[in-house]
mmCIF file of C-alpha atoms in Angstrom:
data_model
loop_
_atom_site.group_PDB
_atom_site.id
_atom_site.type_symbol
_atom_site.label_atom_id
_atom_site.label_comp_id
_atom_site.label_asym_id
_atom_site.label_seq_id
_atom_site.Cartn_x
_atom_site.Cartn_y
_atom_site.Cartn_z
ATOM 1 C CA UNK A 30 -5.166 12.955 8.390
ATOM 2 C CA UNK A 31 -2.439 13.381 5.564
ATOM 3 C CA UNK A 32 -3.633 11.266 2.354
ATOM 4 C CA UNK A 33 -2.549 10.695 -1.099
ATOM 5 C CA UNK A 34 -5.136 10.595 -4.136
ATOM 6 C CA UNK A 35 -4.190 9.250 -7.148
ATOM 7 C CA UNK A 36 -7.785 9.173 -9.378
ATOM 8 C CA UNK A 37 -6.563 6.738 -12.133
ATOM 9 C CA UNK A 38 -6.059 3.215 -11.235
ATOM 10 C CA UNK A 39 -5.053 2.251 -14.687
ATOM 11 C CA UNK A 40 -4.007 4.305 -17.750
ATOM 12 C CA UNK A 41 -2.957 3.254 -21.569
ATOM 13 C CA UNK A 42 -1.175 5.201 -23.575
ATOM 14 C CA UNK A 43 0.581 5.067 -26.777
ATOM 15 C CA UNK A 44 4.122 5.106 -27.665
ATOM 16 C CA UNK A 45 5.686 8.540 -28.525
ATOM 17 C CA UNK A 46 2.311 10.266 -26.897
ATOM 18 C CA UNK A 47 2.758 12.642 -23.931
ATOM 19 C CA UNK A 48 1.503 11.493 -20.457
ATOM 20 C CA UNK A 49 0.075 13.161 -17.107
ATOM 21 C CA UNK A 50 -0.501 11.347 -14.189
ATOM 22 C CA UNK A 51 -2.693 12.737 -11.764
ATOM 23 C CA UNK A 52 -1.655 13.075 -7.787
ATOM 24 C CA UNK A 53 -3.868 14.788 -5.111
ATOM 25 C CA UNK A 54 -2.472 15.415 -1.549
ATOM 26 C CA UNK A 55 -4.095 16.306 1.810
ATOM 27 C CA UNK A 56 -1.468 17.490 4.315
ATOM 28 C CA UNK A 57 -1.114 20.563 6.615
ATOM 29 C CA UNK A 58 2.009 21.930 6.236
ATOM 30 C CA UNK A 59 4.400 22.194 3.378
ATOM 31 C CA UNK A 60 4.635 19.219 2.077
ATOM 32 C CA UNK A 61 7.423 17.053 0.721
ATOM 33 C CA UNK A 62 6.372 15.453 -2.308
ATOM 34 C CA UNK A 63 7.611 12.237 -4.348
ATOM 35 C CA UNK A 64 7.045 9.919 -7.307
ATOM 36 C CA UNK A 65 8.753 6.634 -7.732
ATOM 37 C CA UNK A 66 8.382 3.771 -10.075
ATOM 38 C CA UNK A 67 8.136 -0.001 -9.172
ATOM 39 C CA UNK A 68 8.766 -2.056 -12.597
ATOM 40 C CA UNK A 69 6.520 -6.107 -11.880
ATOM 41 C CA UNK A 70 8.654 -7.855 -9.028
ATOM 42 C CA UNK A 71 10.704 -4.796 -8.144
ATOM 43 C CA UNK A 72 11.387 -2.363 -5.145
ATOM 44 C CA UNK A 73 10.468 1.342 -5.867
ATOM 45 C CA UNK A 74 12.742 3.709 -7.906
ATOM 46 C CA UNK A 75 12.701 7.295 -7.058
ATOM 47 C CA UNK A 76 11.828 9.388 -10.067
ATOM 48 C CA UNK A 77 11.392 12.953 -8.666
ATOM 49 C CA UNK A 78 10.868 15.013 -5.401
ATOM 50 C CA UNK A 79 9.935 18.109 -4.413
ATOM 51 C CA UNK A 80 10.970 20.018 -1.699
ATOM 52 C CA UNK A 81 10.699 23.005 -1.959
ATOM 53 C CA UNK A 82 11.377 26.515 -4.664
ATOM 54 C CA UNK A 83 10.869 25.913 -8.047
ATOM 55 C CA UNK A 84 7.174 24.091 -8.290
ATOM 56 C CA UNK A 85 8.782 22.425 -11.697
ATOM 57 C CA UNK A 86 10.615 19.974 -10.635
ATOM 58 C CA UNK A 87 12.824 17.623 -13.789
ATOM 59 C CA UNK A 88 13.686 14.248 -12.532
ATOM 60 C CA UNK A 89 15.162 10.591 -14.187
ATOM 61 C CA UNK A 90 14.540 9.145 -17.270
ATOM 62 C CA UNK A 91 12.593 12.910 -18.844
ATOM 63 C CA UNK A 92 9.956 13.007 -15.928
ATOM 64 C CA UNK A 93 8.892 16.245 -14.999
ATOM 65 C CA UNK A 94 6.068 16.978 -12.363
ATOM 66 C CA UNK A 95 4.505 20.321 -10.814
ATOM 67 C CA UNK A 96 3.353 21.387 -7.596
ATOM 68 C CA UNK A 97 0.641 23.500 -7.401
ATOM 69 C CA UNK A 98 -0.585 24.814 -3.531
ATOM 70 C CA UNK A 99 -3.571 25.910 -4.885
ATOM 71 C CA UNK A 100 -4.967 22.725 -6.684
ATOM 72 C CA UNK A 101 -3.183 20.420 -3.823
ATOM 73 C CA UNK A 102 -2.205 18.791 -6.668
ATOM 74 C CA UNK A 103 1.795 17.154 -7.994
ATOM 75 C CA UNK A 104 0.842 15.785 -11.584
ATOM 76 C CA UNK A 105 3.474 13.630 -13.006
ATOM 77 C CA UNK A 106 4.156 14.597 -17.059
ATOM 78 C CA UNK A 107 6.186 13.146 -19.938
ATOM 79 C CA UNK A 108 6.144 14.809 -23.184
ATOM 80 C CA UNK A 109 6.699 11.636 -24.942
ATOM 81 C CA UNK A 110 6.538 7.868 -23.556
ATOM 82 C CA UNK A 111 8.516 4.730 -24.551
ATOM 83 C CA UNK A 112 7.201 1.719 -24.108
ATOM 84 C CA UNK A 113 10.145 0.576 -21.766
ATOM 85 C CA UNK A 114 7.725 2.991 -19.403
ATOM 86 C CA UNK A 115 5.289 0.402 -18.890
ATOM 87 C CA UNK A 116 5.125 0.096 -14.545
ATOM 88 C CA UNK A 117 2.985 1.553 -11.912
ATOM 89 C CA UNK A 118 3.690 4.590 -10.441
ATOM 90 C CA UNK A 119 3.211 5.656 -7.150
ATOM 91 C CA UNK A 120 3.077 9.516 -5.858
ATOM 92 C CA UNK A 121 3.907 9.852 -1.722
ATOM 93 C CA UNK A 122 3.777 12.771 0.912
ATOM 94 C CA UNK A 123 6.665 12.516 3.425
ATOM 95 C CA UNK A 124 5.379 13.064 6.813
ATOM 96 C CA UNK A 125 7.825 14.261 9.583
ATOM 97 C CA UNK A 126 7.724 13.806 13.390
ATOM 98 C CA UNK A 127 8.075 10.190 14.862
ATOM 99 C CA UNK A 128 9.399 8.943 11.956
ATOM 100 C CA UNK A 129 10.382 9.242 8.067
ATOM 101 C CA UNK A 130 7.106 8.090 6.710
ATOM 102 C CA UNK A 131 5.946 7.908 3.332
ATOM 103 C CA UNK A 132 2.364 8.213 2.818
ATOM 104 C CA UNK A 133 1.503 6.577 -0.568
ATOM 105 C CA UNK A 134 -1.078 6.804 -2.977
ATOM 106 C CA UNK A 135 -2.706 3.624 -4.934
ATOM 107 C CA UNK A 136 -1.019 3.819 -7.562
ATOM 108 C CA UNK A 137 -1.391 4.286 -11.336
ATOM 109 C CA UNK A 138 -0.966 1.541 -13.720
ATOM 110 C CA UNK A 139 0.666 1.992 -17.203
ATOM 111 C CA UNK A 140 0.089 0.547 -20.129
ATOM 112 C CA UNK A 141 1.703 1.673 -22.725
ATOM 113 C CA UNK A 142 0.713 0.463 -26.968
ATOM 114 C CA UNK A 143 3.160 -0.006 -29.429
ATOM 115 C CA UNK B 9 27.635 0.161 -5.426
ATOM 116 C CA UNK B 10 25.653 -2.660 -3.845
ATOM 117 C CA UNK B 11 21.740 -1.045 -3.235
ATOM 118 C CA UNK B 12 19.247 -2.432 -0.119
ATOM 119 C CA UNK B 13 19.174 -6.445 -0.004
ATOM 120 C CA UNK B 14 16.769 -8.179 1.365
ATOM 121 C CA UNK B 15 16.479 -11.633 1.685
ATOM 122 C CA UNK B 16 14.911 -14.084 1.066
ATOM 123 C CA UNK B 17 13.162 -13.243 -1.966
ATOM 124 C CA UNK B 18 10.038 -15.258 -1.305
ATOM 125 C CA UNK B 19 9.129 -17.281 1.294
ATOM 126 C CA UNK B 20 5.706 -19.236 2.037
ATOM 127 C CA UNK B 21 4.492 -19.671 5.651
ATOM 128 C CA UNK B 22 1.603 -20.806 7.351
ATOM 129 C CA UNK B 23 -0.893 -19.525 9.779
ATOM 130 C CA UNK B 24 0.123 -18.515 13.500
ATOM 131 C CA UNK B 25 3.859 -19.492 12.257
ATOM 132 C CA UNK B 26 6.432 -16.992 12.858
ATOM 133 C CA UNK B 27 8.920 -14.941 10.122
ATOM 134 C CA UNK B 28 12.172 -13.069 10.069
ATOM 135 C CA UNK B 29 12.565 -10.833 6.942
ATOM 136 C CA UNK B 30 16.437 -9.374 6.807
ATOM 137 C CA UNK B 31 17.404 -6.100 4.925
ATOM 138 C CA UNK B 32 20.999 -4.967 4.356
ATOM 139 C CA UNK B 33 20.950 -0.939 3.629
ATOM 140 C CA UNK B 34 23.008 0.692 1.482
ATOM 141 C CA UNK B 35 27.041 1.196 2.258
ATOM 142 C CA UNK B 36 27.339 4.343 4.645
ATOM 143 C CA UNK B 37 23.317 4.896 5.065
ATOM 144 C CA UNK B 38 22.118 4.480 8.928
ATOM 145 C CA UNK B 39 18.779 4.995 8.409
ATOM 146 C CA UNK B 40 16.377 1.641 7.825
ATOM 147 C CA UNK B 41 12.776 1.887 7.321
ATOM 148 C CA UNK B 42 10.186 -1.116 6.652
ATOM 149 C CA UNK B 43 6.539 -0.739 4.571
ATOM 150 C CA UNK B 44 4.450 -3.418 3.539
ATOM 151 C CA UNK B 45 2.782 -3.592 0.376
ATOM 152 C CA UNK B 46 -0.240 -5.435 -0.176
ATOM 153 C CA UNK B 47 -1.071 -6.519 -3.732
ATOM 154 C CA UNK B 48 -3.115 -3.490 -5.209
ATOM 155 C CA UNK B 49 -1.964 -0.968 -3.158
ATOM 156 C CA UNK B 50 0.426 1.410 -1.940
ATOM 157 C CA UNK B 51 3.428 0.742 0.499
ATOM 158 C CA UNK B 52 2.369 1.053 4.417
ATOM 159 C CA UNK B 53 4.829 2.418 6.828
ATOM 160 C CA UNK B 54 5.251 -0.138 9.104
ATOM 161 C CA UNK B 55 9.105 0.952 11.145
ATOM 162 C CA UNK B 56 11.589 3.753 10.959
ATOM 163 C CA UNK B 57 15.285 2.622 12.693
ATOM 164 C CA UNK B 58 18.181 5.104 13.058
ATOM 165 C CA UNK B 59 21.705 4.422 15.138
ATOM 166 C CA UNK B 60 19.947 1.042 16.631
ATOM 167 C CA UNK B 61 16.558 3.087 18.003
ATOM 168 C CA UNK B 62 13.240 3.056 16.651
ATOM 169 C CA UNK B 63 12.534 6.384 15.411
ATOM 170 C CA UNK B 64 8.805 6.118 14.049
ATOM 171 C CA UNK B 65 6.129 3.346 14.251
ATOM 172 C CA UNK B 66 2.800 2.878 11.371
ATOM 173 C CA UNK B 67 -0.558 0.944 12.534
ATOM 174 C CA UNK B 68 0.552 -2.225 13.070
ATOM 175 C CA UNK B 69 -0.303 -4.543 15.739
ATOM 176 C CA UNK B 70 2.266 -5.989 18.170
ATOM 177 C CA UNK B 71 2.696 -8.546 16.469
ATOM 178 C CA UNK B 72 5.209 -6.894 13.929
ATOM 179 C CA UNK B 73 8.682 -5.721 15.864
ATOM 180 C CA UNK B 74 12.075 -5.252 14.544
ATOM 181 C CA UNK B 75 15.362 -4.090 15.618
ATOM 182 C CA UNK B 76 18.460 -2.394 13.820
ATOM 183 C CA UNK B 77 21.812 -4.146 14.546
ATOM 184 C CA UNK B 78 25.243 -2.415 14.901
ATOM 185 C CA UNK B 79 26.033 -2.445 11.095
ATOM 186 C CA UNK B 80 23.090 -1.006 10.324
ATOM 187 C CA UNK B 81 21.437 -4.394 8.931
ATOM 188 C CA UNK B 82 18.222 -4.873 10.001
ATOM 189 C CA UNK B 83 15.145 -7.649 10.953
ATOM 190 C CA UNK B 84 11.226 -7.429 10.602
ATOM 191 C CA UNK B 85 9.315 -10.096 12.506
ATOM 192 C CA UNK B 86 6.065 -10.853 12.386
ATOM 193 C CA UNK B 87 4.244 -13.628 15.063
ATOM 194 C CA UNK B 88 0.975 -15.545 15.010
ATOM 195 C CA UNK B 89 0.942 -15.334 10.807
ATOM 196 C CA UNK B 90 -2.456 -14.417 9.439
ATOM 197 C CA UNK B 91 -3.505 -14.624 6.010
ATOM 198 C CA UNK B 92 -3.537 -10.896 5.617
ATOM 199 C CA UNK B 93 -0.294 -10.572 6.216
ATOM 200 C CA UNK B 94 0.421 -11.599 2.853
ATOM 201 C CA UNK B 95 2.131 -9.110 1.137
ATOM 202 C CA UNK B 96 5.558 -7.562 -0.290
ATOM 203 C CA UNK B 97 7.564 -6.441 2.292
ATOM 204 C CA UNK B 98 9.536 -3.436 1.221
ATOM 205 C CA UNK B 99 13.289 -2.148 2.991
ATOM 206 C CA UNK B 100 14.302 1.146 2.807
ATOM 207 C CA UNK B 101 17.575 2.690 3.589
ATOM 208 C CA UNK B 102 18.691 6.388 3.821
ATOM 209 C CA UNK B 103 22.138 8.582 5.099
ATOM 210 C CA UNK B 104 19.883 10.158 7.823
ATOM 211 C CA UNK B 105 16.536 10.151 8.879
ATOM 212 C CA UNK B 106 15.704 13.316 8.181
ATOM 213 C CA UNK B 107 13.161 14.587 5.742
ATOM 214 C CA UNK B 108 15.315 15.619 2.837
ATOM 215 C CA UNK B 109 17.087 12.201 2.854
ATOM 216 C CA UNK B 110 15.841 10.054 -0.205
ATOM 217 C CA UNK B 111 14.707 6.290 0.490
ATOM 218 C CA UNK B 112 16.266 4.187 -1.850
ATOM 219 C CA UNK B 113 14.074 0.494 -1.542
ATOM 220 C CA UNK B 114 14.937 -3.072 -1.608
ATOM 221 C CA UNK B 115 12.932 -5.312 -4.297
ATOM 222 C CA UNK B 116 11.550 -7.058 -1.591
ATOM 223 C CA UNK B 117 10.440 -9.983 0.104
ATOM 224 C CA UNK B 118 7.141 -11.494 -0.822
ATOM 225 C CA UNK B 119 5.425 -13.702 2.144
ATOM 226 C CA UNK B 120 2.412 -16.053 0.901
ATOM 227 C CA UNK B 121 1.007 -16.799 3.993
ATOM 228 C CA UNK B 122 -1.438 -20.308 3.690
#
């Protein structure tokens, strides 16, 4: 069955240091491959996707994540984090047939010192 | 541009009642899909809807149905409440259903259910 990993259920970093997030996927084909952002008593914000060409994808607010086949992996990066970042972040595989689904992951918690 | 509303906010019910959660989707997108969120965790598919018709379906019991209306709103209902239906209840709208088409989400409806 298609399945999400994220290994970190809570990360703290400080302000102005760079940031990975870690995202593990399990699906058969090619996948599709997202990250959004859900800031406390919010709906989700898409901050990247991948479809599919160049594994180094740039997305909103100077995210950047890449796909790599071989490690079944879509790490999230920022080279340097404000603390306005502060939210949980959630990577998802898009499944198609019967249905637009997102699978999600946990989720990774961000706390970010001043 | 007005994003997904959902309404209401917050409600509490209580067991074995019944609920009606109502999403309005994004000007010009005909695509409305439902997750569930459960504190902790990621979203859950629960219901894909395109042009009025159920496109996709997640593990949910019966008791959870919903229906698209003409304008493309839609309602969730869930019967017979149980306490672990508790959760945040998460709209999504997109253009198409298609894989490529972005979800943009809703904040939201969280259901305390006593």
């Amino acid at each position: 069955a298609q399945s999400v990993t994220q290994p970190d259920i809570h990360i703290t970093v400080s302000e102005g240091a760079s940031l990975e997030l870690r995202c593990n996927y399990s699906y058969g084909a090619t996948p599709y491959l997202f990250w959004y952002v859900q800031s406390p008593g919010q709906g989700l914000q898409l901050l990247l996707k991948y479809f599919s060409g160049d594994t180094l994808v740039q997305g909103i607010k100077g995210f950047e994540a890449e796909f790599k086949r071989s490690q079944s992996s879509f790490n999230l990066r920022k080279p340097s984090v404000h603390w306005s970042d502060a939210a949980e972040y959630f990577c998802a595989v898009l499944i198609t047939g019967g249905g637009n689904k997102l699978t999600f992951g946990t989720g990774t918690q961000l706390k970010v010192e001043l | 541009d007005a994003g997904v509303t959902q309404s209401p906010t917050h409600l509490i019910k209580t067991r074995g009642q019944h609920v009606t959660l109502r999403c309005s989707p994004i000007s010009g997108h005909k695509s409305v899909s439902w997750y569930q969120q459960v504190l902790g965790q990621g979203p859950q598919f629960i219901f894909q809807y395109y042009e009025k018709e159920e496109r996709g379906r997640g593990n949910f019991p019966d008791r959870f149905s919903a229906r698209q209306f003409p304008n493309y709103s839609s309602e969730l209902n869930v019967n017979a409440l149980l306490l672990g239906d508790s959760a945040l209840y998460l709209c999504a709208s997109s253009p198409t259903p298609d894989g490529n088409s972005p979800l943009h989400f809703g904040n939201g409806t969280r259901l305390t259910v006593t």
